Short mmCIF file of C-alpha atoms in Angstrom, two decimals:
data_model
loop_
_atom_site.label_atom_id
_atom_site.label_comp_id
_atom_site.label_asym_id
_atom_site.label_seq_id
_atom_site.Cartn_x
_atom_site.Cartn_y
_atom_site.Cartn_z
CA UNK A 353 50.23 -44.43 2.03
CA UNK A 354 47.69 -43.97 4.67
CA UNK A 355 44.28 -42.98 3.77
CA UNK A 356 41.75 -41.70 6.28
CA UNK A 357 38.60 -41.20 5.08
CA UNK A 358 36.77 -40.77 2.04
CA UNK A 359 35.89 -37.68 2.12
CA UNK A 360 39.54 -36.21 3.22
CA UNK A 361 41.07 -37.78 0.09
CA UNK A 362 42.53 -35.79 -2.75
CA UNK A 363 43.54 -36.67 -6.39
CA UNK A 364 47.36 -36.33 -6.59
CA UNK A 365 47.30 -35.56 -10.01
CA UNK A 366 45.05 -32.53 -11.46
CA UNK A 367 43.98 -33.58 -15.24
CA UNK A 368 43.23 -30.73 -17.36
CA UNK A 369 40.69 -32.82 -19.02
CA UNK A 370 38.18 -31.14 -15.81
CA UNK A 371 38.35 -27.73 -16.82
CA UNK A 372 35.71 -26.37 -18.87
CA UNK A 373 38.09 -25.13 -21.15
CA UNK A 374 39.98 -28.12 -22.70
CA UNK A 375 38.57 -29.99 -25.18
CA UNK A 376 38.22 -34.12 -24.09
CA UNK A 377 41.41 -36.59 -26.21
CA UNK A 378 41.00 -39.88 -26.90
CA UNK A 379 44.34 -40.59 -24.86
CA UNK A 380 42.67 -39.30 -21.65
CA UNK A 381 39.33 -41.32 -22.33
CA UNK A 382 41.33 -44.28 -23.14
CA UNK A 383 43.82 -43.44 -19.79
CA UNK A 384 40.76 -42.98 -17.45
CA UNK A 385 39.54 -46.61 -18.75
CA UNK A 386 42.51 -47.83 -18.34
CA UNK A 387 42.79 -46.51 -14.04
CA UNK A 388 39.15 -48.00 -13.80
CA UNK A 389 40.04 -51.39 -15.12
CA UNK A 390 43.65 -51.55 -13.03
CA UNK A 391 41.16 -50.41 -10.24
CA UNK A 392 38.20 -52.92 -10.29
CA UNK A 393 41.09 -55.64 -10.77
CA UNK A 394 42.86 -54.93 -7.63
CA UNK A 395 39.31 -54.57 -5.81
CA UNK A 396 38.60 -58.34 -7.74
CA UNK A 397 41.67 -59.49 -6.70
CA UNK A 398 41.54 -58.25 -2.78
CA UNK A 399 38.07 -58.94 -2.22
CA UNK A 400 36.99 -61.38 -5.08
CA UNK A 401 35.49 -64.86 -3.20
CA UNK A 402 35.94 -63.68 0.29
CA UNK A 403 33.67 -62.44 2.60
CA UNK A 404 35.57 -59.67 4.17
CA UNK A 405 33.57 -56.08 3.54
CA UNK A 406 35.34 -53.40 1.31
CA UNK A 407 35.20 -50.11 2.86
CA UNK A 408 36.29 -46.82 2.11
CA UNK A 409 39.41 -47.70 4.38
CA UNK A 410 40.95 -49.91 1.53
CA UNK A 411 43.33 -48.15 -0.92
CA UNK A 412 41.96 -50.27 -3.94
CA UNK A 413 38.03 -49.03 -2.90
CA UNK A 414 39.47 -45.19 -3.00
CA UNK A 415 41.04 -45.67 -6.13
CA UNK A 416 37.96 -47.53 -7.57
CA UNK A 417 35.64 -44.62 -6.19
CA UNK A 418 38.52 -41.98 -7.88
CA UNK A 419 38.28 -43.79 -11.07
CA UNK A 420 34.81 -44.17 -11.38
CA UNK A 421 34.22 -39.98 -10.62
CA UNK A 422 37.28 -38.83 -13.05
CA UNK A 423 35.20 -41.46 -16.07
CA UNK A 424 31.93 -39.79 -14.85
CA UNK A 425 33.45 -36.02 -14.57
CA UNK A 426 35.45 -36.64 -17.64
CA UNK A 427 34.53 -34.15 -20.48
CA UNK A 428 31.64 -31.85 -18.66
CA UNK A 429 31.13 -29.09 -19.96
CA UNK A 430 29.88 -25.65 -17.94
CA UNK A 431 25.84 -25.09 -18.53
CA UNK A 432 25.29 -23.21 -21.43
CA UNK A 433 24.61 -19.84 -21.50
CA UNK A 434 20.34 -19.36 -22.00
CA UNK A 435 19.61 -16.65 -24.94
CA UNK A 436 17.28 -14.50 -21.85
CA UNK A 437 20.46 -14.61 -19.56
CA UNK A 438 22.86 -12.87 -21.89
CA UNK A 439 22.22 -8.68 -19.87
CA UNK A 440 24.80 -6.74 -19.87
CA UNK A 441 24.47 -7.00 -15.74
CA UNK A 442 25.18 -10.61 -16.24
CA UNK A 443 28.18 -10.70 -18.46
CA UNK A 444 29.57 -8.24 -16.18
CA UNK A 445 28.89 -10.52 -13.03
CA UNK A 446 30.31 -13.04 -14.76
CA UNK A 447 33.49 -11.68 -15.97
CA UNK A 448 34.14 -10.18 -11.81
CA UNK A 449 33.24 -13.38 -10.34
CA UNK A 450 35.28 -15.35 -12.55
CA UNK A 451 38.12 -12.46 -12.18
CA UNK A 452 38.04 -12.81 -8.47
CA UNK A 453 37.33 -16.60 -8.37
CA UNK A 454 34.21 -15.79 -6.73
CA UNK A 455 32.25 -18.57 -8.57
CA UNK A 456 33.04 -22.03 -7.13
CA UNK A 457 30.54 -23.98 -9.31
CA UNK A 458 32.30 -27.32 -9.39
CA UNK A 459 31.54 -29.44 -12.33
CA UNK A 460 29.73 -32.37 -10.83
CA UNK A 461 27.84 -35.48 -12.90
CA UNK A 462 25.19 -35.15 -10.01
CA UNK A 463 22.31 -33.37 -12.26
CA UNK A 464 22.98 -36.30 -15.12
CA UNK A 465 22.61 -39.18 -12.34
CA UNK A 466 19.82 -37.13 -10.27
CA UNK A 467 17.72 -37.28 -13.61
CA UNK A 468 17.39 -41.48 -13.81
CA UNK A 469 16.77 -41.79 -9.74
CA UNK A 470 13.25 -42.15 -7.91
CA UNK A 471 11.65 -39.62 -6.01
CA UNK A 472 12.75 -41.72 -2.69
CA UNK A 473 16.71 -42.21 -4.10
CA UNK A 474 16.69 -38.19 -4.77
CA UNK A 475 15.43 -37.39 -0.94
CA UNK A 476 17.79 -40.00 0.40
CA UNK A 477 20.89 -37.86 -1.16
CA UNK A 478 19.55 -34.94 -0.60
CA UNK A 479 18.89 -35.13 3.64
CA UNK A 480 22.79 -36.44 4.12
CA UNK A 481 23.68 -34.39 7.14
CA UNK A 482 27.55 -34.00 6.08
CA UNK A 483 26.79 -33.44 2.19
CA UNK A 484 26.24 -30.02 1.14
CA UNK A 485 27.26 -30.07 -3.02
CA UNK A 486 26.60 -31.60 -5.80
CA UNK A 487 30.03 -33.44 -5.95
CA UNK A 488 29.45 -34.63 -2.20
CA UNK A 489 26.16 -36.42 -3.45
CA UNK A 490 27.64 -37.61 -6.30
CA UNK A 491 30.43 -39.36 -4.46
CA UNK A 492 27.97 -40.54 -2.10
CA UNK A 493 26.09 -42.15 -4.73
CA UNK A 494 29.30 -43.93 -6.14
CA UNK A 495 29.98 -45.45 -2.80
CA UNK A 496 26.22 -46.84 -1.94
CA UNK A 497 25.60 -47.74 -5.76
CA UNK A 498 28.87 -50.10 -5.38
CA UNK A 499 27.40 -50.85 -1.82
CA UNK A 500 23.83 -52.00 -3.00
CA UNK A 501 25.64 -53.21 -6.61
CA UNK A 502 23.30 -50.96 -8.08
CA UNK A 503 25.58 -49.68 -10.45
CA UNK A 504 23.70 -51.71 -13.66
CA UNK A 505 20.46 -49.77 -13.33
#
């Protein structure tokens, strides 16, 4: 399997446990664990003691980085609709952009991590030149969090 880049890498299989709709089962949770811990053990095992550099280039560093977003992305829900935002105007918007698939609001864990960084970490994410969404800097922060092994914080 040859893997490119980071970015250009798709998740062969599409859990249902991502849409808004489906309610979160203990046998996904306990499935998603179970990819992260196969995936930090190959990473251990490949890298563990040596000094080469994992990169994105590395099939065991994609699937670690895949891991680590489905546990993150795993059971978000959509933002609640606010009392003062229930018009009639909006619920029609909503029901013809969601007819026509004209809202592309990807569910992203990049508000929740957003919230515990400084000022500085925010600004860094936010000027990446080839980033534009929320899932982009949330994928960026998995890879330079394993990077810096700032992870812990």
């Amino acid at each position: 399997m040859s893997l490119k880049l980071m970015s250009t890498v798709i998740p062969i299989s599409t859990s249902s446990s991502f849409s808004s709709s489906s309610v979160a089962k203990p046998e996904d949770s306990n499935k998603l664990l179970n990819q992260l811990l196969e995936s930090v053990q190959q990473c251990q095992k490949r890298f563990g003691g040596k000094t080469e550099l994992a990169t994105e280039f590395d099939s065991c560093v994609v699937a670690l980085c895949l891991a680590l977003e489905s546990v993150l992305l795993h059971g978000l829900r959509q933002k609640p609709v606010l009392e003062g935002q229930t018009s009639a105007l909006r619920q029609v918007s909503d029901i013809v952009s969601n007819t026509l698939h004209l809202n592309n609001d990807n569910l992203s864990f990049w508000p929740f991590v957003s919230k515990h960084l400084t000022k500085h970490e925010k600004e860094r994410y936010s000027i990446l030149k080839q980033i534009w969404t929320d899932t982009g800097r949330g994928k960026a922060w998995i890879r330079s969090a394993l990077n810096e092994k700032t992870l812990e914080r």
